[in-house]
Coordinates of C-alpha atoms in Angstrom, one line a residue:
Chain V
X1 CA -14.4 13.9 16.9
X2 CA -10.6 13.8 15.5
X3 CA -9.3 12.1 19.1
X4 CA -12.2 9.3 17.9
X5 CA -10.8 9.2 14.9
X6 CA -7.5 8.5 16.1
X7 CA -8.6 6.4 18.0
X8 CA -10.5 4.2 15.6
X9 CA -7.8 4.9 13.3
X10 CA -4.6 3.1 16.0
X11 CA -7.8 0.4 16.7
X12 CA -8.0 -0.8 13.2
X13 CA -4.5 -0.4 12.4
X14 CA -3.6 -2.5 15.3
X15 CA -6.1 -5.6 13.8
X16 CA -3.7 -4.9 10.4
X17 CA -0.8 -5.0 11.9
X18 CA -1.9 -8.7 14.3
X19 CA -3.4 -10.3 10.6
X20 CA -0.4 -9.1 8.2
X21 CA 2.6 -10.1 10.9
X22 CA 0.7 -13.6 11.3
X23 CA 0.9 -14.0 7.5
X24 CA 4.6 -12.6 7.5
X25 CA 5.3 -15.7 9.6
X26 CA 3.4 -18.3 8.6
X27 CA 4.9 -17.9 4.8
X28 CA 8.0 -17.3 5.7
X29 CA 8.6 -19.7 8.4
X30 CA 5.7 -22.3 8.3
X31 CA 5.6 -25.3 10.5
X32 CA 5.6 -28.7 8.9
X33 CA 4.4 -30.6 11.9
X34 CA 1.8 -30.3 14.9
X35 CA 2.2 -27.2 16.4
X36 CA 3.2 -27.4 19.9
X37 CA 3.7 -24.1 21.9
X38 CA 2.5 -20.6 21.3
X39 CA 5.4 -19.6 18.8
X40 CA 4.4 -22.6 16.6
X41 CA 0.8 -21.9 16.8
X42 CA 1.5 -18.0 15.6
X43 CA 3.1 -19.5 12.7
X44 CA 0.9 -22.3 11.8
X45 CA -2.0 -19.8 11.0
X46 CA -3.4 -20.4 7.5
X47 CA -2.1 -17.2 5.9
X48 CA -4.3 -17.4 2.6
X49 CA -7.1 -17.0 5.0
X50 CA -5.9 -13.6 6.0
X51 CA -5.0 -12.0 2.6
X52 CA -8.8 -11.0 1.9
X53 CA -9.1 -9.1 5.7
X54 CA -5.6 -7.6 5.3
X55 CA -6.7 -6.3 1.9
X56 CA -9.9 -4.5 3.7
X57 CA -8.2 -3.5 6.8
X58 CA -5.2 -1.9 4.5
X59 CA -8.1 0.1 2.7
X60 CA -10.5 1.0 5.7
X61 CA -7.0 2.0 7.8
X62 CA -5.5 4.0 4.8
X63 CA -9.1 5.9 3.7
X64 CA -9.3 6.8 7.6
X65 CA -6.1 8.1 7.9
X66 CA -6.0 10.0 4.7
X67 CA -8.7 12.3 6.6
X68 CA -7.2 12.2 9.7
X69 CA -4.4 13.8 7.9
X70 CA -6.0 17.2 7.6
X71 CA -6.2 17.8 10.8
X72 CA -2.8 16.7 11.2
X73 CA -1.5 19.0 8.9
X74 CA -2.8 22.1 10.7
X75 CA -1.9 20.9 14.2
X76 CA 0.4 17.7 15.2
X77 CA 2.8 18.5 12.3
X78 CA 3.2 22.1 13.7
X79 CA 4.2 20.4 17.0
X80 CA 7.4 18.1 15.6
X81 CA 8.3 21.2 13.9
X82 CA 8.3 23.9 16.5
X83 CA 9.8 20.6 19.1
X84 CA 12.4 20.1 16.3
X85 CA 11.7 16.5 16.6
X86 CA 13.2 16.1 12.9
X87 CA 14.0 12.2 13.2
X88 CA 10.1 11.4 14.1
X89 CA 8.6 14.2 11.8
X90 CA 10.8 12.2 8.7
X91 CA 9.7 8.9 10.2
X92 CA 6.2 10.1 9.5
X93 CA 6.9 11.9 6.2
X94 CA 8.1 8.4 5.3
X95 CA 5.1 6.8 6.5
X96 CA 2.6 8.6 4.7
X97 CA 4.5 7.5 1.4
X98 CA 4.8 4.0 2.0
X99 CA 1.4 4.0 3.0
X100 CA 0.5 5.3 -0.9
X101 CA 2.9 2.6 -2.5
X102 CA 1.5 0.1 -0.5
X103 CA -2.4 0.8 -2.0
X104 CA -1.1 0.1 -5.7
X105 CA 0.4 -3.4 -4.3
X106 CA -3.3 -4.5 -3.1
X107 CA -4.4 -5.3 -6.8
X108 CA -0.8 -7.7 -7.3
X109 CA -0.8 -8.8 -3.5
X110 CA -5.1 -10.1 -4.0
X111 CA -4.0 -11.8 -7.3
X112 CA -1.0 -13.7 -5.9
X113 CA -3.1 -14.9 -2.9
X114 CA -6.0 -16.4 -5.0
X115 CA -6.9 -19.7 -3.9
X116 CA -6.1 -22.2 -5.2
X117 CA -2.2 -20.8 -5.0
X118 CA -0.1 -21.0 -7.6
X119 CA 3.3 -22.7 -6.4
X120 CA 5.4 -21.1 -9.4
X121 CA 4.1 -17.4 -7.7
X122 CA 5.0 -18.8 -4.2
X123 CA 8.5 -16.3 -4.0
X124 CA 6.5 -13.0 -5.6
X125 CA 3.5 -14.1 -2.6
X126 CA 6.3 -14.3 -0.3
X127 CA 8.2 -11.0 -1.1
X128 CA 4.8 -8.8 -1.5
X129 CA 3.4 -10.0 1.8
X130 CA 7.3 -9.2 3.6
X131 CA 7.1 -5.6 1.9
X132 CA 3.8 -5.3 2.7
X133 CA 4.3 -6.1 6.3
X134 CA 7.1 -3.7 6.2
X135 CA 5.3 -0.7 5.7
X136 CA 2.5 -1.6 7.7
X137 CA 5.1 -2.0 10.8
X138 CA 6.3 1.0 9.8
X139 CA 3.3 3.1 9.4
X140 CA 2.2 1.6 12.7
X141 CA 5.8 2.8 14.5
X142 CA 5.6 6.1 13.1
X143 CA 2.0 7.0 13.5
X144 CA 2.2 5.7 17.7
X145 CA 5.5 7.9 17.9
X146 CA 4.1 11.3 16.5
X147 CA 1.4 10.2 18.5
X148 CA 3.4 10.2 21.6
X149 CA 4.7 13.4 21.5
X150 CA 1.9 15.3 20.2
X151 CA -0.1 14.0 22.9
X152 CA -3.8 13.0 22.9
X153 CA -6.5 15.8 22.6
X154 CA -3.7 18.3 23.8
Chain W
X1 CA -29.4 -36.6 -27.0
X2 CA -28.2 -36.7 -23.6
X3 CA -25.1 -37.5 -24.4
X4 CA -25.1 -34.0 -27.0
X5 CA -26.4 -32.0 -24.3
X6 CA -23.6 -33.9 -21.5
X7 CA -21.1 -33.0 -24.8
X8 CA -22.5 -29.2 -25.1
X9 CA -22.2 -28.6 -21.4
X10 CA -18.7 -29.8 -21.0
X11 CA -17.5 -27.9 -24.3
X12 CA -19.2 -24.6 -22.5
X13 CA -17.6 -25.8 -19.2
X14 CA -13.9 -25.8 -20.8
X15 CA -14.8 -22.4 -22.9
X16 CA -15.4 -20.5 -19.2
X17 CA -12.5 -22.4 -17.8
X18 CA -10.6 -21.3 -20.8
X19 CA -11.8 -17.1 -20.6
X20 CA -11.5 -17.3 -17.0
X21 CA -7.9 -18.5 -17.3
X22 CA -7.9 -15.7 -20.3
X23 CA -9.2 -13.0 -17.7
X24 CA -7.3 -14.2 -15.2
X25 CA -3.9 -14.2 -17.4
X26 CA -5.7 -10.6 -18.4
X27 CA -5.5 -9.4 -14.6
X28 CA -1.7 -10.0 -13.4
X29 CA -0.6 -8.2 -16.5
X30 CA -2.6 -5.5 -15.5
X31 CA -1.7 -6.1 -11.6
X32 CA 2.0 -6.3 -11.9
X33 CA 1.8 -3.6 -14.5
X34 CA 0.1 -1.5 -12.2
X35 CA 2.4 -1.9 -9.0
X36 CA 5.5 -1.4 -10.9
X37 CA 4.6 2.0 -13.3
X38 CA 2.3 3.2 -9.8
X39 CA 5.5 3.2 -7.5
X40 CA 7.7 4.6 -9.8
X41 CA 5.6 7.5 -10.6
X42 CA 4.7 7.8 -7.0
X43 CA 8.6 8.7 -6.9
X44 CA 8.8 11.2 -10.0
X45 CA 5.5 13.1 -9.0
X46 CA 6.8 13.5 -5.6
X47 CA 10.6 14.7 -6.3
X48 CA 9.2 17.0 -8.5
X49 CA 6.1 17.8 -7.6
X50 CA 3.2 17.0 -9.8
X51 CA 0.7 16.0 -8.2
X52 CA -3.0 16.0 -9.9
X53 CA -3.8 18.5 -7.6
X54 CA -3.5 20.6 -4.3
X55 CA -5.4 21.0 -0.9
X56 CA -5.5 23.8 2.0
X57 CA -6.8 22.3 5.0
X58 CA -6.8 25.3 6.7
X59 CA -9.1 26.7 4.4
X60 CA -10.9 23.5 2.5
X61 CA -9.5 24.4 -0.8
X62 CA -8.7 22.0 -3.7
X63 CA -7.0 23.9 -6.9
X64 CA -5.9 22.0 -9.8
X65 CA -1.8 21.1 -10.2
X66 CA 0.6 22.3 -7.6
X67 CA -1.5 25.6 -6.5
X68 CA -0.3 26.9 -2.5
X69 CA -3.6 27.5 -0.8
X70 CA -4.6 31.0 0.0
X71 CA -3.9 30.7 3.5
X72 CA -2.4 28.0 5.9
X73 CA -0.3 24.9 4.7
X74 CA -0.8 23.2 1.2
X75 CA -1.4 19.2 0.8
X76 CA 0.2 17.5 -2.0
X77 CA 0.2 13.8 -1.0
X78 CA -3.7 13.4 -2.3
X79 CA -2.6 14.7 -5.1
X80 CA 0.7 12.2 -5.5
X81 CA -1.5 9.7 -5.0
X82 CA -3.7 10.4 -7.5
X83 CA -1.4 11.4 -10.3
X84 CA 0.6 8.2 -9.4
X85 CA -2.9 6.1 -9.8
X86 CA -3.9 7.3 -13.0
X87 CA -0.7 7.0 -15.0
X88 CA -0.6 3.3 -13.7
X89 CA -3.9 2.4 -14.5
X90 CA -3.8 3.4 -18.2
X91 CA -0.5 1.5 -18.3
X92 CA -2.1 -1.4 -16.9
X93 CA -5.1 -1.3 -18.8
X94 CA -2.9 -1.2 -21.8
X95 CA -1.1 -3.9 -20.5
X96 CA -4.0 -6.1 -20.1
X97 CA -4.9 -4.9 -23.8
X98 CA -1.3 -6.6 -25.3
X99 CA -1.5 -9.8 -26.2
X100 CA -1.9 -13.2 -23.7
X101 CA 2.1 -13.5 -24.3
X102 CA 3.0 -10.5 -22.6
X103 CA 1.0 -11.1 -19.8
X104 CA 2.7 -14.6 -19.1
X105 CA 6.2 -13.9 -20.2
X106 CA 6.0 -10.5 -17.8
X107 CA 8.2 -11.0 -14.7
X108 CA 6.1 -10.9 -11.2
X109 CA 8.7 -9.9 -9.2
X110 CA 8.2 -6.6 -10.8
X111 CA 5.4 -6.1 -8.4
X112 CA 7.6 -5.8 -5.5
X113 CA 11.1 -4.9 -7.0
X114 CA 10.1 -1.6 -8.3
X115 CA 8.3 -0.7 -5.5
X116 CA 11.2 -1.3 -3.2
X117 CA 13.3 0.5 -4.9
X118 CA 10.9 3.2 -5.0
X119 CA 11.0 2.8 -1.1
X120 CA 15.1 3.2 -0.8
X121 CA 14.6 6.3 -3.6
X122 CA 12.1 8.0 -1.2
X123 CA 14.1 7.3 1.8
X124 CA 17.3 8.6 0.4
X125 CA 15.2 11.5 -0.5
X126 CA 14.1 12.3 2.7
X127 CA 17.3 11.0 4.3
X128 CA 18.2 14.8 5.4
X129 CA 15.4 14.5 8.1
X130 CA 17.9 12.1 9.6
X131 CA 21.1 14.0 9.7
X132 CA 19.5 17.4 11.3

């Protein structure tokens, strides 16, 4: 059940990851005209489209992990200790924190997205969405890592 | 007549428009209020451990407050978390509470500055992880 989990878990985190970094881009470097090659189409996505799914995803990812986490505890944790793999067992140490600061910027991050946007918010959007994106990158770098060396279902 | 009733509905239409601008007003106070207080708490309760309470996976036991479980490794992070989540949602109830001033003069970068530097905190924290 907890390799399904992880599973699920890298799965949904992966659809976070996609939505949030399309957002990233398109608000921090939009394209004024007709986009014309894949780059410009990546960044010509209408980002307040995303905020609402990026809001869900965030909460479905983070509620799955937080019971993933148990089992975590008792087992994969053991295993970056006893490997002494100190640099990837404080990556994920870090992870597990951002992941908690970035739950109490969902209520801030929904409110500056409302449609119809407010241009006098437009650098607060812009700087919760980056930080955002941050952690989720992070989280995702961390989690695959630990992953990694722990191994699937070993 | 029609024209009253045209009048009525129009005065009713700006008196929503106006509490839903009120509310609105109402909810970034509360929003920003919460990011900011949530992340810096988030940083207190963890460098000195206070979370709300404690969790042995090994053996499925919650205790109140930092408690080590009976056997196996203890979980405080739930506990952070939760800590963290009440402080900041009386202080951003209370901020909603203040008057519509405070709400609109309050800063929005706050959102995100605090918890950034909330981030470098917990990463300076940890940093030893890094050095081994």
């Amino acid at each position: 059940m907890w390799m399904a989990l992880v599973i699920t878990h890298g799965l949904l985190a992966f659809l976070l990851l996609g939505a949030i970094t399309h957002q990233v881009v398109s608000v921090w470097a939009p394209v004024r005209a007709g986009a014309a090659n894949f780059v410009s189409r990546f960044r010509a996505v209408g980002s307040a489209n995303y905020a609402n799914a990026i809001i869900v995803l965030y909460l479905v990812t983070a509620a799955l992990g937080a019971f993933i986490y148990t089992n975590y505890r008792i087992t994969a944790r053991l295993t970056l200790e006893q490997g002494h793999y100190w640099k990837s067992f404080g990556a994920f140490e870090i992870k597990e924190h951002l992941i908690a600061i970035g739950l109490a910027l969902l209520p801030a991050y929904w409110y500056f997205w409302r449609q119809p946007l407010d241009g006098a918010d437009s650098a607060t959007r812009k700087s919760l969405t980056a930080l955002l994106a941050f952690i989720v990158w992070w989280a995702f770098l961390a989690g695959h890592i630990a992953n990694n060396i722990r191994g699937l279902g070993t | 007549m029609s024209g009253s009733n045209v009048g009525g509905s129009n005065m009713s239409g700006l008196g929503a428009n106006k509490s839903g601008m009120r509310s609105s007003r109402r909810f970034r106070a509360f929003a920003i209020t919460f990011a900011a207080v949530y992340a810096a708490v988030y940083y207190v309760a963890l460098s000195n451990n206070w979370p709300l309470f404690s969790y042995g996976p090994a053996v499925g036991e919650w205790t109140l407050f930092n408690h080590a479980a009976s056997d196996g490794p203890t979980m405080y992070w739930y506990g952070w978390i939760a800590t963290s989540a009440i402080t900041a949602g009386v202080a951003g109830v209370i901020a909603m509470s203040l008057p519509e001033n405070f709400g609109k003069r309050l800063w929005s970068g706050l959102a995100w500055l605090i918890p950034v530097c909330a981030i470098a905190a917990i990463i300076h924290l940890l940093g030893g992880y890094f050095t081994h």
